[in-house]
Amino acid sequence: MESIGVLMLIPMNTYLEQELQKRYNLFKLWTAPQKPQFIKEHANSIRAVVGNAGAGADAELIEALPRLEIVSSFSVGVDKIDLAKCREKGIRVTNTPDVLTEDVADLAIGLMLAVLRRLCESDRYVRSGKWKKGDYKLTTKFSGKTVGIIGLGRIGMAVAKRAEAFNCPICYYSRTEKSDTKYKYYPSVVELASNCQILVVACPLTEETQHIVNREVMNALGPKGVLINIGRGPHVDEPELVSALVEGRLGGAGLDVYEHEPEVPEELFGLENVVLLPHVGSGTVETRKVMADLVLGNLEAHFLNKPLLTPLV
Amino acid sequence: MDSITVLMTSPMSDYLENQLKDRFNLVKLWTYSSKTDFFKHNSHSIRAIVGNTKIGADAELIDSLPELEIVSSYSVGLDKIDLRKCQEKGIRVTNTPDVLTDDVADVAMGLMLAVVRRVCECDRFVRRGLWPKGDFRLTNKFSGMQVGIVGLGRIGSAIAKRAEAFGCPISYYSRSEKPETNYKYFSNIIDLAVNCQILVVACALTEETHHIVNREVIDALGPEGILINIGRGSHIDEPELVSALLEGRLGGAGLDVFENEPEVPEQLFGLENVVLMPHVGSDTVETTDAMADLVIKNLEAHFLKKPLLTPVV
C-alpha cells in the first residue's frame, strides 16, 4: 500500500508516524513551509487524512483533496472534522472510542480529588518548606459529594462508576434520559448544576454543546461548587469561568482542556482552587499505542475493502 | 462538668478546643514554658488527656498524672499512647475510627492517581508556561494496575473498594487472612510487593510494623512500582526510601506521612515521580468536626459513667 498517500496533520505519536511511513506514502503537513502549496502539490495522491483533537479535516481541507476517501482521527472527539461535508462526499470517518475511556475517567477523578483535597497545593506547600512553620489548612471531603455529569456516554458512565465507589450520589444531564440507569436525570444543565457539588463535562463538542457551561450554569454551581472539564475547551465559556473563579462565584475547577490550547488564561495560575492539566486525558503509553493501532487498523480495513473497525461516518 | 480538668497536648482543632473549654476546665500543655512548671500546677487535677498524632500520652506523662482516668485521642492511630501503661493503671483510651476512613482512603487514591498520571507535575508544567513549547510526555495508565494493601482494616478496605472501581485487582498482606473478602492474600509483605504495582501502607503502627517497608520490600516492588504511605512515617525506612527513589530502584512514591514530621527529606523535592503531602489524611472540615465530636462524646460518656463510644482500652 505504499502508493497510497496519507496526510498526517500535526505530530501526535511517533509510533503512529513510523507505522504510517512504513505502510503508506506519508505526507507530514507540519513539515511544509507553505501548507496550501504542499497540499496542492500532493492532492492527487492523498486518499486519507490522519488528525487528532488538535487538528482535523475541515471543509477547506476536504475540498482541497479530491481523492480523499477516509479521515481517521487519533482521538474520540471529532469536533475538528466537518462531518456533514464528509457525509456529503461519501468520505468515511473513524475515531478511537472505548480504548481511552478509562484513562479519561481516571483523570476526571484525579482532578476532583486534586481540587477538593488540594493535592497539588499541599505538594507545593511541602516542597517550599512551609510545613515546618505550620500545618496546611483544612480542605473539603470528597467522598459523598454529589457528582453531576453532562453527557452520560462511555466516558460519563466510567466517571460515574468510579465516583460511586466514593459514595458519591450521581446525577446527569443528557439530550435524552437514559432508561437503563438508576442515576438521577435533570432536563437542563442549570438544574443539574443547582443540584450537584461537582459538575463534570463529558459530552461531545457540537454546535449545541458549545459553551454549554456558561455564566448561568457556573452561578448555579456556586461558590462551593467545582467544575471539572475533560471534554473540550469550548464546552465552557472561558472568560466567564475565569471571572467566576477570580470573584469567588465558583468554588474551584479542574481543567484538562481550554478554548485555545496550548494557551491557558494566566489569571488562573495564581489560584489555589484550580488544577490545570495540559490535555493529557488519554496521554498514557498504553492507551496511545492502542489508539494508534486502531487508526492503523481502520485505514488498513478501508484500503482492503473490509468493514471499518470504529466508523462514525 | 467544668470542675473536671482536661489536658490538651497540642493545638489540633480550634473547634475541639472551644468545645472542651465550654464543658471542662481546659489546660493547654503548649502554653507552659517548661514541663516542671506544667507538672507543678496541674499534676493532681488532670483527669483526662486529649492527644493527637503529634503528642499523645507516653509513660512519663501518664506516671506524672495520678488522677488520670481517660485518654481520648483525636486520631485513629494510637502509636503515641503507651497502651500497656494505660491497661496497667486502668486508664481508658478512646480514638476516632470510622469517621476519618473515607478521607484517608480518598487521599490514598488521590496520591495513586497523582503519582501515576503526574497530576502535580502537569499542573506545574502548565503554570510555568511550558505547554506552548511542547506537550507533556506520556504517563502510565492507572486503571487495571495491581494494588497491594498492607493491612486490610477499615482504611485498607475502603481503599480496596475505591480501587476496584478502576478495575484494579486487589491483593493484601495482613497478620491473618480475611476469609470474608475475595481479595488475594499473601502471607508476607515481600510476596505482596513482588506481585503488585502499587503498594499501599494502611496498617496500624506497632512495634511489629515499624519499618515494615524496608529495603527488601522496596526492591521487591521495583523500578516500576509505586509506594503509597497513608499510615505512619515509621512504617517505612525513610533513608532507604530516599536512596531507592534517587537511584531508580523504586518507580515512585505518594507520601502523606514521614518519620520526623514536619521534616521531609529534601532530596525528594526535586523528584517528579513523588507526591508529598503534609499529613492531611483526615484534614477536612467535615471530618475534623466529626472527630472532635467523637472526642467530646467519649469524654462526656466517661464522666457520666456511660459506655464509651469508641474505646480501645
XYZ file of C-alpha atoms in Angstrom:
626
model
C 0.000 0.000 0.000
C 3.000 2.262 -0.293
C 1.499 4.132 -3.191
C -1.436 5.272 -1.079
C -0.941 8.835 0.116
C -1.808 9.584 3.726
C -1.704 13.132 5.074
C -0.844 13.496 8.786
C -1.809 16.968 10.006
C 0.325 17.507 13.115
C 2.803 15.457 15.163
C 0.805 13.296 17.531
C 2.579 9.995 18.116
C 5.971 8.736 16.996
C 4.898 5.093 16.754
C 1.890 6.022 14.605
C 4.051 8.194 12.379
C 6.615 5.430 11.893
C 3.986 2.824 11.106
C 2.224 5.108 8.633
C 5.572 5.806 6.997
C 6.228 2.069 6.654
C 2.868 1.244 5.154
C 1.925 4.300 3.126
C 3.321 7.293 1.331
C 3.182 9.587 4.326
C 2.893 13.350 3.931
C 3.592 15.338 7.100
C 1.747 18.631 6.805
C 3.614 20.302 9.677
C 6.939 19.992 7.850
C 5.692 22.042 4.902
C 6.997 25.621 4.729
C 3.873 26.613 2.753
C 0.900 24.474 3.726
C -1.573 25.354 0.921
C 1.176 24.746 -1.660
C 2.112 21.453 -0.117
C -1.474 20.284 -0.185
C -1.916 21.328 -3.814
C 1.288 19.542 -4.759
C 0.232 16.238 -3.275
C -3.553 16.475 -3.526
C -3.783 13.854 -6.216
C -2.128 11.164 -4.143
C -3.756 11.831 -0.797
C -6.523 9.346 -0.062
C -6.525 9.503 3.724
C -6.130 12.128 6.444
C -4.984 11.386 9.994
C -5.895 14.099 12.508
C -6.431 14.332 16.273
C -8.045 16.526 18.941
C -5.890 19.445 17.851
C -6.312 19.330 14.094
C -8.905 17.726 11.864
C -10.256 17.735 8.328
C -12.245 20.926 7.974
C -14.280 21.903 4.908
C -11.367 23.743 3.316
C -9.016 20.781 3.561
C -11.643 18.317 2.366
C -12.335 20.469 -0.686
C -8.607 20.608 -1.450
C -8.282 16.818 -1.505
C -10.377 15.459 -4.383
C -9.170 11.894 -3.835
C -9.875 11.837 -0.118
C -11.659 8.641 0.951
C -11.190 8.400 4.693
C -10.439 10.556 7.732
C -9.066 8.533 10.643
C -8.890 10.543 13.843
C -6.370 9.805 16.615
C -8.998 10.880 19.173
C -12.546 10.073 20.189
C -13.674 13.697 19.783
C -14.416 14.630 16.174
C -15.307 18.298 16.628
C -12.435 19.347 14.356
C -13.828 17.290 11.448
C -16.532 18.607 9.128
C -18.732 15.533 9.428
C -21.513 16.950 7.263
C -19.105 17.544 4.401
C -17.683 14.049 4.795
C -21.186 12.591 4.611
C -21.946 14.700 1.555
C -18.871 13.445 -0.267
C -19.050 9.847 0.909
C -15.827 10.180 2.876
C -15.508 7.675 5.737
C -14.627 8.890 9.243
C -13.233 6.817 12.102
C -12.233 7.733 15.666
C -10.807 5.944 18.738
C -13.686 5.276 21.175
C -13.527 2.885 24.173
C -9.764 2.448 24.285
C -9.268 5.803 26.021
C -12.412 5.776 28.194
C -10.674 4.584 31.365
C -7.747 6.994 31.123
C -10.019 9.989 30.712
C -12.317 8.871 33.539
C -9.282 8.280 35.781
C -8.114 11.803 35.125
C -11.563 13.235 35.904
C -11.480 11.567 39.338
C -7.856 12.635 39.789
C -8.875 16.232 39.099
C -11.789 16.022 41.564
C -9.523 14.699 44.318
C -6.773 17.158 43.480
C -9.117 20.160 43.614
C -11.142 19.214 46.681
C -8.240 17.942 48.737
C -5.756 20.497 47.341
C -3.235 17.759 46.436
C -1.048 19.945 44.219
C -1.179 22.903 46.616
C -0.221 20.607 49.508
C 2.655 19.181 47.499
C 3.840 22.734 46.771
C 3.437 23.551 50.482
C 5.762 20.696 51.471
C 8.362 21.374 48.769
C 8.557 25.066 49.690
C 9.396 24.180 53.318
C 6.245 25.822 54.674
C 5.173 22.761 56.670
C 7.907 23.475 59.214
C 6.161 26.736 60.025
C 2.658 25.348 60.415
C 0.113 22.813 59.242
C -1.682 23.142 55.943
C -5.275 24.325 56.165
C -8.352 22.099 56.186
C -9.879 21.130 52.877
C -13.252 19.650 51.922
C -14.240 15.999 51.993
C -14.620 14.391 48.568
C -16.436 11.148 49.434
C -20.184 11.564 49.407
C -20.271 14.774 47.351
C -22.949 14.800 44.644
C -21.410 14.459 41.198
C -23.332 15.804 38.196
C -22.282 14.583 34.758
C -23.032 16.342 31.478
C -23.236 13.569 28.923
C -23.685 10.009 30.097
C -21.831 8.293 27.258
C -18.893 5.921 27.627
C -16.698 8.389 29.478
C -19.558 9.799 31.585
C -20.547 6.293 32.683
C -16.937 5.407 33.554
C -16.684 8.560 35.682
C -19.961 7.671 37.399
C -18.818 4.118 38.163
C -15.649 5.395 39.802
C -17.345 8.186 41.749
C -19.917 5.733 43.096
C -17.098 3.832 44.846
C -16.532 7.036 46.825
C -20.231 7.008 47.830
C -20.926 9.977 45.572
C -24.577 10.237 44.507
C -24.657 10.582 40.710
C -26.934 12.748 38.595
C -26.721 13.750 34.955
C -27.939 15.819 32.051
C -28.133 14.296 28.615
C -30.012 15.091 25.390
C -32.389 12.295 26.329
C -32.994 10.496 29.602
C -31.354 7.048 29.792
C -33.885 4.448 30.866
C -31.253 1.845 31.723
C -29.551 3.739 34.541
C -30.571 4.487 38.118
C -28.825 7.855 38.181
C -30.994 10.946 38.645
C -31.766 12.800 35.426
C -32.130 16.576 35.120
C -33.620 18.031 31.945
C -31.315 21.064 31.919
C -27.692 21.808 32.735
C -28.695 24.663 35.076
C -30.888 22.325 37.121
C -28.093 19.760 37.186
C -25.632 22.423 38.355
C -28.017 23.579 41.092
C -28.270 20.047 42.426
C -24.704 18.863 42.454
C -21.431 19.897 44.063
C -19.055 18.668 41.357
C -20.053 19.193 37.713
C -18.210 17.154 35.077
C -18.283 17.914 31.357
C -18.168 14.603 29.478
C -20.210 15.125 26.297
C -19.045 15.569 22.667
C -18.456 19.076 21.357
C -21.070 20.036 18.791
C -22.786 23.294 17.805
C -25.385 22.632 20.524
C -22.888 21.968 23.316
C -20.629 24.948 22.564
C -20.480 26.973 25.821
C -22.914 24.557 27.438
C -21.300 25.677 30.711
C -21.988 29.406 30.711
C -22.269 32.092 33.372
C -25.734 30.932 34.436
C -24.540 27.354 34.939
C -21.476 28.450 36.886
C -23.569 30.677 39.146
C -25.899 27.725 39.731
C -22.932 25.532 40.640
C -21.904 28.263 43.042
C -19.158 29.339 45.436
C -18.820 25.820 46.866
C -19.167 24.072 43.516
C -16.337 22.576 41.482
C -16.245 22.330 37.672
C -14.290 19.521 36.026
C -13.684 19.717 32.271
C -12.333 16.645 30.476
C -14.354 17.361 27.331
C -13.313 20.214 25.076
C -12.305 23.753 25.995
C -15.215 25.335 24.044
C -17.700 23.478 26.250
C -17.018 26.174 28.838
C -17.238 29.964 28.377
C -13.636 30.516 29.390
C -13.643 34.260 30.159
C -16.748 33.715 32.296
C -15.007 30.821 34.047
C -12.002 32.969 34.842
C -14.079 35.796 36.320
C -16.275 33.350 38.272
C -13.159 31.808 39.843
C -11.383 35.091 40.461
C -14.529 36.617 42.009
C -15.294 33.525 44.103
C -18.639 32.866 42.448
C -17.345 29.387 41.595
C -15.620 27.248 44.238
C -12.976 25.618 42.091
C -12.085 23.976 38.798
C -10.105 21.036 37.455
C -9.345 21.542 33.765
C -7.661 19.328 31.173
C -8.875 21.334 28.171
C -9.084 25.006 27.153
C -10.570 27.122 24.398
C -7.235 27.932 22.723
C -4.792 25.218 23.617
C -1.941 25.400 24.471
C -2.864 28.886 25.740
C -4.202 28.858 29.309
C -5.590 32.032 30.929
C -2.783 33.294 33.148
C -5.226 34.666 35.709
C -5.719 31.033 36.736
C -2.054 30.480 37.571
C -2.260 32.249 40.913
C -5.386 30.436 42.115
C -5.087 27.625 44.657
C -8.558 26.248 43.930
C -7.777 25.175 40.374
C -5.781 22.315 38.910
C -4.566 22.782 35.331
C -3.518 19.898 33.086
C -2.164 20.143 29.525
C -4.784 17.991 27.724
C -3.386 14.690 28.917
C -6.695 12.823 29.194
C -5.637 9.877 27.072
C -1.914 10.562 27.339
C -0.634 7.239 28.594
C 1.845 4.959 26.869
C -0.591 2.068 26.916
C -3.587 3.949 25.557
C -1.811 5.933 22.845
C -0.406 2.679 21.434
C -3.863 1.136 21.322
C -5.270 4.325 19.745
C -2.530 4.259 17.104
C -3.247 0.616 16.323
C -6.914 1.488 15.941
C -6.090 4.260 13.447
C -3.834 1.867 11.508
C -6.427 -0.906 11.713
C -9.164 1.354 10.351
C -7.008 2.565 7.457
C -5.969 -0.968 6.588
C -9.557 -2.200 6.678
C -10.624 0.626 4.406
C -7.957 0.058 1.782
C -8.571 -3.694 1.844
C -12.297 -3.053 1.349
C -13.100 -4.626 4.699
C -15.536 -3.285 7.348
C -14.144 -0.371 9.315
C -13.395 -1.056 12.989
C -14.788 2.152 14.525
C -16.646 4.121 11.861
C -18.589 7.285 12.617
C -19.483 8.142 9.026
C -18.527 19.435 84.258
C -16.262 22.486 84.386
C -14.663 21.304 87.580
C -13.160 18.410 85.622
C -9.688 19.256 84.320
C -8.777 18.083 80.835
C -5.309 18.377 79.324
C -4.980 19.105 75.623
C -1.483 18.126 74.430
C -1.095 20.297 71.332
C -3.109 22.665 69.154
C -5.153 20.361 66.926
C -8.546 21.914 66.313
C -9.993 25.275 67.265
C -13.461 23.747 67.251
C -12.373 20.988 69.660
C -10.564 23.465 71.887
C -13.664 25.623 72.182
C -15.893 22.648 72.888
C -13.510 21.462 75.618
C -13.278 24.950 77.098
C -17.083 25.191 77.256
C -17.527 21.915 79.059
C -14.416 21.316 81.126
C -11.549 23.094 82.825
C -9.151 23.053 79.910
C -5.383 23.047 80.397
C -3.239 23.520 77.294
C 0.162 21.806 77.502
C 1.768 24.059 74.896
C 1.138 27.221 76.903
C 3.628 26.151 79.554
C 7.242 27.104 79.026
C 8.602 24.116 80.938
C 7.481 20.654 81.891
C 8.250 21.235 85.566
C 6.129 24.360 85.528
C 3.285 22.417 83.964
C 3.502 19.493 86.367
C 3.738 21.794 89.408
C 0.432 23.449 88.597
C -1.644 20.639 87.227
C -0.489 17.160 88.046
C -3.136 16.496 90.652
C -6.136 17.918 88.850
C -5.913 16.372 85.417
C -8.403 13.555 84.895
C -8.378 13.371 81.082
C -5.918 13.849 78.239
C -6.852 14.786 74.709
C -3.910 13.892 72.464
C -3.266 13.559 68.738
C -0.744 12.174 66.248
C 1.941 14.614 67.432
C 1.724 14.326 71.216
C -0.213 11.513 72.873
C 0.249 10.105 76.326
C 3.603 8.464 76.915
C 4.707 6.676 80.086
C 6.263 9.820 81.590
C 3.117 11.872 81.208
C 0.843 9.100 82.450
C 3.012 8.464 85.503
C 3.022 12.141 86.424
C -0.788 12.440 86.467
C -2.118 10.351 89.365
C -5.748 11.356 88.756
C -5.722 10.434 85.072
C -8.764 8.333 84.117
C -9.058 8.574 80.343
C -7.011 9.364 77.239
C -9.179 10.415 74.303
C -7.146 10.592 71.120
C -8.038 12.981 68.287
C -6.813 10.368 65.788
C -7.389 6.744 64.911
C -3.683 5.886 65.280
C -2.604 5.014 68.811
C 1.151 4.813 68.335
C 1.753 7.889 70.514
C -0.067 6.376 73.513
C 1.507 3.917 75.920
C -1.385 1.465 75.763
C 0.239 -1.054 78.047
C 0.683 1.503 80.810
C -2.942 2.581 80.407
C -4.084 -1.017 80.654
C -1.895 -1.493 83.741
C -3.339 1.543 85.501
C -6.953 1.026 84.397
C -6.921 4.187 82.312
C -9.494 4.161 79.467
C -8.376 5.012 75.930
C -10.573 6.100 73.016
C -9.769 7.072 69.420
C -11.634 8.285 66.318
C -12.139 5.302 63.995
C -14.597 5.236 61.085
C -15.267 8.972 60.843
C -11.963 9.544 59.055
C -11.860 6.337 56.982
C -13.271 7.898 53.804
C -10.982 10.938 53.881
C -7.834 8.879 54.325
C -8.885 6.407 51.606
C -9.599 9.378 49.321
C -6.073 10.739 49.887
C -4.617 7.300 49.139
C -6.497 7.230 45.795
C -5.541 10.837 45.104
C -1.880 10.016 45.692
C -2.059 6.980 43.389
C -3.629 8.977 40.565
C -1.355 11.952 41.139
C 1.804 9.825 41.007
C 0.830 7.563 38.091
C -0.673 10.338 35.935
C 1.773 13.011 37.163
C -1.087 15.379 38.048
C 1.043 17.772 40.130
C 3.896 17.754 37.601
C 1.416 18.547 34.820
C -0.097 21.378 36.844
C 3.426 22.798 37.425
C 4.125 22.345 33.679
C 1.107 24.450 32.742
C 1.689 27.156 35.356
C 5.314 27.536 34.300
C 4.177 28.295 30.749
C 5.882 25.220 29.284
C 2.904 23.859 27.324
C 3.297 26.159 24.294
C 6.814 24.742 23.868
C 5.576 21.143 23.596
C 3.196 18.596 25.045
C 3.775 16.884 28.377
C 5.201 13.401 27.944
C 3.111 10.251 28.187
C 2.498 8.729 31.606
C 1.178 5.273 32.517
C -2.373 4.042 32.700
C -3.763 3.760 36.224
C -6.912 1.677 35.669
C -6.135 -2.000 35.963
C -2.898 -1.609 37.951
C -2.457 -4.239 40.643
C -2.907 -2.699 44.081
C -1.404 -4.379 47.144
C -2.592 -3.257 50.575
C -0.630 -3.727 53.798
C -3.338 -4.015 56.448
C -6.901 -4.700 55.409
C -8.689 -2.871 58.208
C -11.271 -0.113 57.818
C -8.996 2.157 55.812
C -7.450 -0.666 53.775
C -10.900 -1.988 52.847
C -12.114 1.482 51.888
C -9.103 1.868 49.598
C -9.758 -1.554 48.076
C -13.401 -0.673 47.369
C -12.366 2.507 45.545
C -9.511 0.923 43.592
C -11.790 -1.884 42.424
C -13.948 0.681 40.608
C -10.874 1.429 38.479
C -10.559 -2.241 37.540
C -7.561 -2.678 39.858
C -7.029 -6.260 41.069
C -6.610 -6.137 44.869
C -4.220 -8.170 46.985
C -3.193 -7.730 50.611
C -0.968 -8.718 53.474
C -2.401 -8.827 56.960
C -1.500 -10.548 60.230
C -4.250 -13.049 59.417
C -6.167 -13.855 56.262
C -9.657 -12.375 55.964
C -11.958 -15.133 54.671
C -14.877 -12.731 54.192
C -13.123 -10.982 51.299
C -12.179 -12.367 47.903
C -9.035 -10.295 47.568
C -5.829 -12.275 47.098
C -3.962 -12.844 50.357
C -0.193 -13.002 50.676
C 1.251 -14.324 53.906
C 4.207 -11.974 53.827
C 4.867 -8.466 52.627
C 7.684 -9.376 50.220
C 5.398 -11.639 48.192
C 2.790 -8.879 48.215
C 5.330 -6.348 46.940
C 6.559 -8.723 44.217
C 3.013 -9.252 42.993
C 1.646 -5.736 42.876
C 2.448 -2.465 41.107
C 1.141 -0.075 43.755
C 1.817 -0.913 47.415
C -0.280 0.950 49.994
C 0.577 1.090 53.705
C -2.684 1.100 55.657
C -1.968 -0.810 58.868
C -1.566 0.370 62.464
C 1.902 1.364 63.667
C 3.104 -1.017 66.353
C 6.487 -2.452 67.353
C 5.964 -5.210 64.765
C 5.112 -2.894 61.875
C 7.931 -0.410 62.472
C 9.882 -0.256 59.170
C 7.627 -2.942 57.719
C 8.576 -1.429 54.371
C 12.334 -1.836 54.296
C 14.979 -2.077 51.564
C 13.999 -5.638 50.702
C 10.325 -4.728 50.244
C 11.209 -1.633 48.227
C 13.467 -3.675 45.923
C 10.698 -6.251 45.535
C 8.282 -3.504 44.490
C 10.892 -2.409 41.985
C 11.681 0.290 39.404
C 8.119 0.263 38.017
C 6.492 0.028 41.423
C 4.864 2.790 43.432
C 4.700 3.088 47.213
C 1.814 4.947 48.869
C 2.036 5.735 52.586
C -1.045 6.988 54.412
C -0.127 5.145 57.611
C 2.723 6.462 59.736
C 6.139 7.664 58.644
C 7.851 4.967 60.712
C 6.199 2.240 58.680
C 8.901 2.931 56.071
C 12.677 3.014 56.403
C 12.883 6.581 55.136
C 16.588 6.818 54.244
C 16.216 3.574 52.270
C 13.160 5.004 50.529
C 15.051 8.142 49.547
C 18.023 6.247 48.087
C 15.721 3.819 46.265
C 13.932 6.741 44.621
C 17.125 8.631 43.795
C 18.731 5.504 42.345
C 15.641 4.497 40.378
C 15.235 1.222 42.252
C 11.665 2.351 43.090
C 9.355 3.808 40.442
C 7.601 6.429 42.524
C 6.000 7.331 45.844
C 2.990 9.171 47.224
C 3.565 10.099 50.860
C 1.302 11.774 53.414
C 3.456 10.829 56.410
C 7.154 10.954 57.305
C 9.429 9.701 60.065
C 10.127 13.114 61.606
C 7.219 15.354 60.694
C 7.230 18.134 59.708
C 10.747 17.353 58.401
C 10.667 15.901 54.887
C 13.872 14.653 53.185
C 14.823 17.495 50.850
C 16.292 15.091 48.298
C 12.689 14.259 47.414
C 11.828 17.837 46.466
C 13.477 17.619 43.060
C 11.836 14.346 42.043
C 8.922 14.348 39.610
C 7.844 10.804 40.495
C 6.846 11.642 44.066
C 3.902 13.483 45.551
C 4.379 14.852 49.075
C 1.564 15.865 51.406
C 1.813 17.396 54.901
C -0.098 14.693 56.835
C -3.520 15.833 55.695
C -5.213 12.420 55.537
C -8.179 13.352 57.692
C -7.849 17.122 57.489
C -11.182 18.153 56.070
C -13.626 20.473 57.758
C -16.302 17.781 57.827
C -14.109 15.056 59.264
C -12.206 17.084 61.838
C -15.510 18.291 63.272
C -16.770 14.710 63.411
C -13.522 13.626 65.098
C -13.820 16.432 67.649
C -17.425 15.496 68.367
C -16.360 11.912 68.971
C -13.648 13.009 71.413
C -16.166 15.130 73.333
C -18.810 12.405 73.371
C -16.331 9.857 74.689
C -15.225 12.189 77.480
C -18.810 13.022 78.390
C -19.795 9.372 78.404
C -16.885 8.563 80.675
C -17.639 11.253 83.214
C -21.342 10.405 83.179
C -20.402 6.770 83.771
C -21.984 5.721 80.492
C -20.458 3.261 77.952
C -17.644 4.770 75.899
C -18.418 5.198 72.214
C -15.101 4.130 70.675
C -12.957 2.545 73.391
C -9.658 0.892 72.609
C -8.689 0.129 76.231
